[in-house]
Short mmCIF file of C-alpha atoms and ligand atoms in Angstrom, two decimals:
data_model
loop_
_atom_site.label_atom_id
_atom_site.label_comp_id
_atom_site.label_asym_id
_atom_site.label_seq_id
_atom_site.Cartn_x
_atom_site.Cartn_y
_atom_site.Cartn_z
CA UNK S 269 -17.57 -35.96 10.10
CA UNK S 270 -15.63 -33.05 11.65
CA UNK S 271 -14.65 -30.05 9.63
CA UNK S 272 -11.13 -30.31 8.17
CA UNK S 273 -8.71 -27.74 9.36
CA UNK S 274 -6.96 -25.89 6.68
CA UNK S 275 -4.71 -22.82 6.09
CA UNK S 276 -5.40 -21.06 2.54
CA UNK S 277 -1.98 -19.39 1.22
CA UNK S 278 -3.06 -17.29 -1.63
CA UNK S 279 -2.26 -14.50 -4.03
CA UNK S 280 -5.73 -13.00 -4.81
CA UNK S 281 -6.50 -12.99 -7.83
CA UNK S 282 -10.32 -13.53 -8.74
CA UNK S 283 -10.18 -17.19 -8.80
CA UNK S 284 -8.32 -17.16 -5.44
CA UNK S 285 -11.32 -14.97 -4.28
CA UNK S 286 -13.98 -17.61 -5.27
CA UNK S 287 -11.77 -20.48 -3.56
CA UNK S 288 -11.83 -18.39 -0.22
CA UNK S 289 -15.61 -17.68 -0.64
CA UNK S 290 -16.01 -21.46 -1.15
CA UNK S 291 -14.38 -22.23 2.15
CA UNK S 292 -16.11 -19.54 3.78
CA UNK S 293 -19.46 -20.99 2.66
CA UNK S 294 -18.76 -24.53 3.91
CA UNK S 295 -18.21 -24.27 7.70
CA UNK S 296 -19.31 -27.77 8.15
CA UNK S 297 -16.65 -29.15 5.85
CA UNK S 298 -14.06 -26.53 6.23
CA UNK S 299 -12.45 -25.02 9.41
CA UNK S 300 -10.35 -22.31 8.18
CA UNK S 301 -7.63 -21.52 10.62
CA UNK S 302 -6.38 -18.55 8.60
CA UNK S 303 -5.35 -17.05 5.45
CA UNK S 304 -1.74 -16.46 4.50
CA UNK S 305 -0.95 -14.25 1.47
CA UNK S 306 2.05 -14.29 -0.82
CA UNK S 307 3.25 -12.26 -3.70
CA UNK S 308 2.15 -13.86 -7.03
CA UNK S 309 -0.77 -12.43 -9.51
CA UNK S 310 -0.01 -8.94 -7.88
CA UNK S 311 2.69 -7.85 -5.45
CA UNK S 312 2.07 -8.78 -1.59
CA UNK S 313 0.64 -5.26 -0.60
CA UNK S 314 -2.25 -5.89 -2.97
CA UNK S 315 -2.81 -9.64 -2.32
CA UNK S 316 -3.07 -9.17 1.54
CA UNK S 317 -5.42 -6.29 0.80
CA UNK S 318 -7.64 -8.38 -1.62
CA UNK S 319 -7.85 -11.21 0.86
CA UNK S 320 -9.19 -8.82 3.29
CA UNK S 321 -11.69 -7.40 0.77
CA UNK S 322 -13.01 -10.85 0.01
CA UNK S 323 -13.32 -11.64 3.73
CA UNK S 324 -15.39 -8.41 4.20
CA UNK S 325 -17.59 -9.11 1.28
CA UNK S 326 -18.36 -12.39 3.03
CA UNK S 327 -19.07 -10.51 6.23
CA UNK S 328 -16.18 -12.40 7.78
CA UNK S 329 -13.99 -9.58 9.37
CA UNK S 330 -13.06 -12.34 12.09
CA UNK S 331 -10.94 -14.39 9.77
CA UNK S 332 -7.19 -13.91 10.35
CA UNK S 333 -5.30 -12.64 7.20
CA UNK S 334 -1.58 -12.69 7.30
CA UNK S 335 1.14 -11.36 4.98
CA UNK S 336 3.94 -13.79 4.10
CA UNK S 337 6.63 -13.52 1.53
CA UNK S 338 6.93 -10.47 -0.66
CA UNK S 339 9.18 -12.33 -3.27
CA UNK S 340 10.11 -15.75 -4.38
CA UNK S 341 12.84 -17.64 -2.51
CA UNK S 342 15.59 -17.14 -5.09
CA UNK S 343 14.26 -15.03 -7.94
CA UNK S 344 12.67 -11.68 -8.80
CA UNK S 345 8.74 -11.66 -8.59
CA UNK S 346 6.91 -12.23 -11.84
CA UNK S 347 3.13 -10.87 -11.63
CA UNK S 348 0.08 -11.42 -13.97
CA UNK S 349 -1.79 -8.16 -14.10
CA UNK S 350 -2.33 -8.99 -17.75
CA UNK S 351 -4.76 -11.80 -16.37
CA UNK S 352 -5.93 -10.10 -13.11
CA UNK S 353 -6.03 -6.55 -13.86
CA UNK S 354 -4.00 -3.93 -12.15
CA UNK S 355 -5.44 -4.55 -8.70
CA UNK S 356 -5.35 -8.27 -9.02
CA UNK S 357 -9.09 -8.34 -8.21
CA UNK S 358 -10.38 -6.07 -11.30
CA UNK S 359 -14.09 -6.42 -12.15
CA UNK S 360 -16.27 -5.47 -9.05
CA UNK S 361 -16.27 -2.01 -7.46
CA UNK S 362 -13.39 -2.55 -4.87
CA UNK S 363 -12.94 -0.75 -1.51
CA UNK S 364 -10.65 -0.13 1.36
CA UNK S 365 -11.04 -3.08 3.79
CA UNK S 366 -11.64 -1.97 7.54
CA UNK S 367 -10.31 -5.20 9.14
CA UNK S 368 -6.86 -5.16 10.16
CA UNK S 369 -4.02 -7.30 8.69
CA UNK S 370 -2.72 -9.72 11.37
CA UNK S 371 0.44 -8.81 12.82
CA UNK S 372 2.14 -12.25 12.81
CA UNK S 373 4.01 -12.80 9.48
CA UNK S 374 2.16 -15.69 7.25
CA UNK S 375 5.15 -17.89 7.55
CA UNK S 376 5.23 -17.79 11.18
CA UNK S 377 1.59 -18.34 11.33
CA UNK S 378 1.98 -21.45 9.33
CA UNK S 379 4.70 -22.66 11.52
CA UNK S 380 2.85 -21.80 14.88
CA UNK S 381 -0.40 -23.28 13.56
CA UNK S 382 1.29 -26.64 12.69
CA UNK S 383 3.02 -26.75 16.05
CA UNK S 384 -0.18 -25.91 17.98
CA UNK S 385 -2.51 -28.32 16.32
CA UNK S 386 -2.36 -32.14 16.69
CA UNK S 387 -0.02 -33.71 14.24
CA UNK S 388 -1.67 -34.75 10.99
CA UNK S 389 -4.72 -32.57 11.31
CA UNK S 390 -3.90 -29.47 9.25
CA UNK S 391 -3.97 -29.39 5.51
CA UNK S 392 -2.23 -26.71 3.68
CA UNK S 393 -4.09 -25.31 0.43
CA UNK S 394 -1.60 -23.19 -1.54
CA UNK S 395 -3.32 -21.27 -4.45
CA UNK S 396 -0.21 -19.11 -5.50
CA UNK S 397 3.50 -19.53 -5.78
CA UNK S 398 4.80 -21.83 -3.10
CA UNK S 399 7.00 -19.42 -1.49
CA UNK S 400 5.39 -19.15 2.05
CA UNK S 401 5.08 -22.97 2.43
CA UNK S 402 8.67 -23.64 1.35
CA UNK S 403 9.98 -20.80 3.58
CA UNK S 404 7.95 -22.28 6.64
CA UNK S 405 9.46 -25.76 5.95
CA UNK S 406 13.04 -24.25 5.56
CA UNK S 407 12.69 -22.24 8.85
CA UNK S 408 11.00 -25.11 10.88
CA UNK S 409 11.60 -28.47 9.44
CA UNK S 410 9.86 -30.06 12.43
CA UNK S 411 6.46 -29.11 11.08
CA UNK S 412 6.85 -30.91 7.85
CA UNK S 413 6.07 -34.21 9.60
CA UNK S 414 2.98 -32.62 11.11
CA UNK S 415 1.19 -31.63 7.78
CA UNK S 416 -1.87 -33.75 7.12
CA UNK S 417 -1.83 -33.09 3.34
CA UNK S 418 -0.93 -30.28 0.86
CA UNK S 419 -3.68 -29.72 -1.73
CA UNK S 420 -2.35 -27.11 -4.26
CA UNK S 421 -3.25 -25.40 -7.65
CA UNK S 422 -0.30 -25.57 -9.78
CA UNK S 423 1.32 -27.20 -12.69
CA UNK S 424 0.43 -28.80 -16.02
CA UNK S 425 1.20 -31.88 -18.01
CA UNK S 426 -1.12 -32.09 -21.03
CA UNK S 427 -2.07 -28.52 -21.00
CA UNK S 428 1.76 -27.64 -20.64
CA UNK S 429 1.81 -23.88 -19.64
CA UNK S 430 0.01 -20.67 -19.41
CA UNK S 431 2.69 -18.10 -18.50
CA UNK S 432 5.14 -19.60 -20.72
CA UNK S 433 4.74 -22.26 -23.33
CA UNK S 434 6.09 -24.95 -20.87
CA UNK S 435 5.10 -23.69 -17.36
CA UNK S 436 2.06 -22.85 -15.30
CA UNK S 437 2.11 -19.49 -13.35
CA UNK S 438 2.24 -20.73 -9.79
CA UNK S 439 5.14 -23.08 -10.16
CA UNK S 440 6.88 -20.86 -12.65
CA UNK S 441 7.06 -17.94 -10.20
CA UNK S 442 8.86 -19.85 -7.58
CA UNK S 443 10.15 -23.19 -9.14
CA UNK S 444 12.70 -23.72 -6.12
CA UNK S 445 10.03 -23.56 -3.65
CA UNK S 446 7.84 -25.86 -5.73
CA UNK S 447 10.61 -28.38 -6.04
CA UNK S 448 11.00 -28.49 -2.17
CA UNK S 449 7.38 -28.97 -1.56
CA UNK S 450 7.07 -31.55 -4.00
CA UNK S 451 10.22 -33.26 -2.45
CA UNK S 452 9.44 -32.74 1.13
CA UNK S 453 7.65 -36.10 1.78
CA UNK S 454 4.23 -34.86 2.70
CA UNK S 455 1.16 -36.14 0.86
CA UNK S 456 0.57 -33.68 -2.00
CA UNK S 457 -2.46 -33.54 -4.33
CA UNK S 458 -2.01 -31.11 -7.31
CA UNK S 459 -4.66 -29.35 -9.47
CA UNK S 460 -2.89 -28.63 -12.72
CA UNK S 461 -4.41 -26.88 -15.80
CA UNK S 462 -5.21 -30.23 -17.03
CA UNK S 463 -8.20 -30.14 -14.70
CA UNK S 464 -8.79 -26.56 -13.94
CA UNK S 465 -9.21 -25.91 -17.77
CA UNK S 466 -12.22 -28.06 -17.52
CA UNK S 467 -13.81 -26.02 -14.78
CA UNK S 468 -14.98 -23.03 -17.13
CA UNK S 469 -16.96 -20.30 -15.88
CA UNK S 470 -19.30 -20.04 -18.78
CA UNK S 471 -22.05 -17.19 -19.17
CA UNK S 472 -24.67 -19.52 -17.78
CA UNK S 473 -22.64 -20.48 -14.73
CA UNK S 474 -21.66 -16.86 -14.01
CA UNK S 475 -25.43 -15.89 -14.48
CA UNK S 476 -26.14 -18.55 -11.62
CA UNK S 477 -23.95 -16.65 -9.34
CA UNK S 478 -25.54 -13.20 -10.05
CA UNK S 479 -28.94 -14.82 -9.71
CA UNK S 480 -28.24 -15.63 -5.94
CA UNK S 481 -29.28 -11.96 -5.47
CA UNK S 482 -26.68 -11.45 -2.83
CA UNK S 483 -23.61 -9.31 -2.46
CA UNK S 484 -21.34 -12.35 -2.74
CA UNK S 485 -23.25 -13.29 -6.02
CA UNK S 486 -22.84 -10.12 -7.67
CA UNK S 487 -19.32 -9.57 -6.41
CA UNK S 488 -18.17 -13.09 -7.88
CA UNK S 489 -20.13 -12.63 -11.12
CA UNK S 490 -18.33 -9.25 -11.63
CA UNK S 491 -14.95 -10.64 -10.74
CA UNK S 492 -15.67 -13.66 -13.34
CA UNK S 493 -16.89 -11.54 -16.02
CA UNK S 494 -13.62 -9.67 -15.93
CA UNK S 495 -11.47 -12.59 -15.55
CA UNK S 496 -12.71 -14.48 -18.31
CA UNK S 497 -11.81 -12.08 -21.05
CA UNK S 498 -8.25 -13.18 -21.07
CA UNK S 499 -8.74 -16.85 -21.46
CA UNK S 500 -11.80 -16.77 -23.68
CA UNK S 501 -9.50 -14.69 -26.11
CA UNK S 502 -6.47 -16.88 -25.64
CA UNK S 503 -8.07 -20.21 -25.69
CA UNK S 504 -11.39 -19.48 -27.41
CA UNK S 505 -12.88 -21.17 -24.41
CA UNK S 506 -16.46 -20.71 -23.26
CA UNK S 507 -15.26 -19.07 -19.87
CA UNK S 508 -12.61 -18.54 -17.72
CA UNK S 509 -11.11 -21.34 -15.81
CA UNK S 510 -11.84 -21.55 -12.05
CA UNK S 511 -8.35 -22.78 -11.15
CA UNK S 512 -8.06 -22.14 -7.41
CA UNK S 513 -11.63 -23.23 -6.35
CA UNK S 514 -10.72 -26.77 -7.35
CA UNK S 515 -8.48 -27.16 -4.36
CA UNK S 516 -11.18 -26.37 -1.75
CA UNK S 517 -13.92 -28.23 -3.96
CA UNK S 518 -11.78 -31.36 -3.75
CA UNK S 519 -11.58 -31.21 0.02
CA UNK S 520 -15.39 -30.92 0.14
CA UNK S 521 -16.22 -33.57 -2.73
CA UNK S 522 -13.25 -35.42 -3.70
CA UNK S 523 -15.53 -37.81 -5.69
CA UNK S 524 -16.07 -34.91 -8.44
CA UNK S 525 -12.31 -35.35 -9.21
CA UNK S 526 -10.02 -38.14 -10.60
CA UNK S 527 -6.33 -38.44 -11.22
CA UNK S 528 -3.28 -40.59 -10.77
CA UNK S 529 -0.59 -40.81 -8.20
CA UNK S 530 2.51 -40.22 -10.08
CA UNK S 531 5.91 -38.61 -9.97
CA UNK S 532 6.18 -34.98 -10.53
CA UNK S 533 9.42 -33.16 -10.90
CA UNK S 534 9.96 -29.42 -11.34
CA UNK S 535 12.48 -27.89 -13.85
CA UNK S 536 14.58 -25.32 -12.14
CA UNK S 537 17.61 -24.98 -14.44
CA UNK S 538 16.42 -24.73 -18.18
CA UNK S 539 15.69 -21.12 -19.31
CA UNK S 540 13.32 -22.45 -21.91
CA UNK S 541 11.32 -24.57 -19.71
CA UNK S 542 11.72 -23.06 -16.23
CA UNK S 543 9.02 -24.24 -13.88
CA UNK S 544 7.74 -27.02 -16.16
CA UNK S 545 6.09 -29.65 -14.18
CA UNK S 546 7.27 -33.02 -15.69
CA UNK S 547 4.63 -35.67 -14.56
CA UNK S 548 5.27 -39.31 -15.15
CA UNK S 549 1.57 -39.72 -16.11
CA UNK S 550 2.39 -42.89 -18.20
CA UNK S 551 4.63 -44.37 -15.63
CA UNK S 552 7.58 -44.59 -18.13
CA UNK S 553 10.17 -43.92 -15.28
CA UNK S 554 11.00 -45.61 -11.95
CA UNK S 555 10.92 -42.45 -10.26
CA UNK S 556 8.66 -42.63 -6.95
CA UNK S 557 5.25 -41.34 -7.06
CA UNK S 558 5.12 -37.95 -4.95
CA UNK S 559 1.93 -36.44 -5.97
CA UNK S 560 -1.79 -37.09 -6.71
CA UNK S 561 -1.97 -35.42 -10.14
CA UNK S 562 -5.73 -34.59 -10.97
CA UNK S 563 -6.76 -34.75 -14.31
CA UNK S 564 -10.47 -34.44 -14.55
CA UNK S 565 -13.42 -32.96 -12.93
CA UNK S 566 -17.20 -33.32 -13.17
CA UNK S 567 -17.63 -29.85 -14.09
CA UNK S 568 -21.69 -29.50 -13.59
CA UNK S 569 -21.31 -30.87 -10.01
CA UNK S 570 -18.40 -28.56 -9.27
CA UNK S 571 -20.40 -25.48 -10.41
CA UNK S 572 -23.57 -26.79 -8.51
CA UNK S 573 -21.31 -27.00 -5.38
CA UNK S 574 -19.86 -23.67 -5.97
CA UNK S 575 -23.16 -22.02 -6.41
CA UNK S 576 -24.92 -23.52 -3.57
CA UNK S 577 -22.00 -22.91 -0.98
CA UNK S 578 -21.62 -19.27 -2.26
CA UNK S 579 -25.38 -18.91 -1.75
CA UNK S 580 -25.16 -19.64 1.96
CA UNK S 581 -22.99 -16.31 2.49
C1 BDR Y 80 -2.92 -19.98 -11.42
O1 BDR Y 80 -2.10 -18.53 -11.42
C2 BDR Y 80 -3.02 -17.49 -11.09
O2 BDR Y 80 -3.06 -16.64 -12.06
C3 BDR Y 80 -4.31 -18.06 -10.56
O3 BDR Y 80 -4.89 -17.55 -9.45
C4 BDR Y 80 -4.08 -19.58 -10.33
O4 BDR Y 80 -3.65 -19.89 -9.01
C5 BDR Y 80 -3.21 -20.50 -12.58
O5 BDR Y 80 -2.00 -20.61 -13.46
CA1 CA Y 81 -3.90 -18.01 -7.26
#
């Protein structure tokens, strides 16, 4: 089978970083056209820099990293330094990347790539707020019908929320963008907290990354040892959830995941429940299904895949 063409849209973020590494370690499955960065976990100046740091750790200075939107479509930016640290990538020793940021804006890169590649051959993989994707669709509606699929990390139903009691971070930061993406008619697969909270980086799994004995292995372990603190304290879980790598793992081994094709709507009006993803998991409305909402992952298989692929870098 030919490698699937993807664009990773991201706000690194330690878990975003692991997702990028998984893609870079899987060239037979994933043809990474480029990385677009967005403001989210930390401001854009840091997310674009962090994406370049991750590429350099993997010795992939050839990857195109673009900066996209610095703020949500219609709101002020909310960030998550309390989870990811001041840099967004706290944990390992960081450095100034030497690879240049691509000149083209990330939104324009998404538009140009979708126009250049054959229709139905490019998958968008948003790992942060959906601002860049919605901005690209607003600016160039002709590209919407050319997208193969959108596989994103965002939302929650049974786990409800992490940034507020009702909302998951990526959707909460730019709910208008999320609503537009979910309503655009493209096939969407969502990795909500319901599944990502089952992909826990336990001490044994983090040790397996360190035991790779490579720079990528120790960088990953250092990131995850920092990243787990917040969720371990908050949820009393055994390790931090590897949210964003679920997106890339799904493209490589979809059989590890299961879910339901349901209707998902985003709350954009209520102050109390802003950004909530109302998933009709039980089919109690007649609203049309618009997303494959993933609920479960075979976690050991997921971590085996991650460790093996990061081990190739
Ligand atoms: C999502 O928010 C960010 O903190 C993570 O990188 C992930 O994309 C989880 O809610
Ligand atoms: Ca992210």
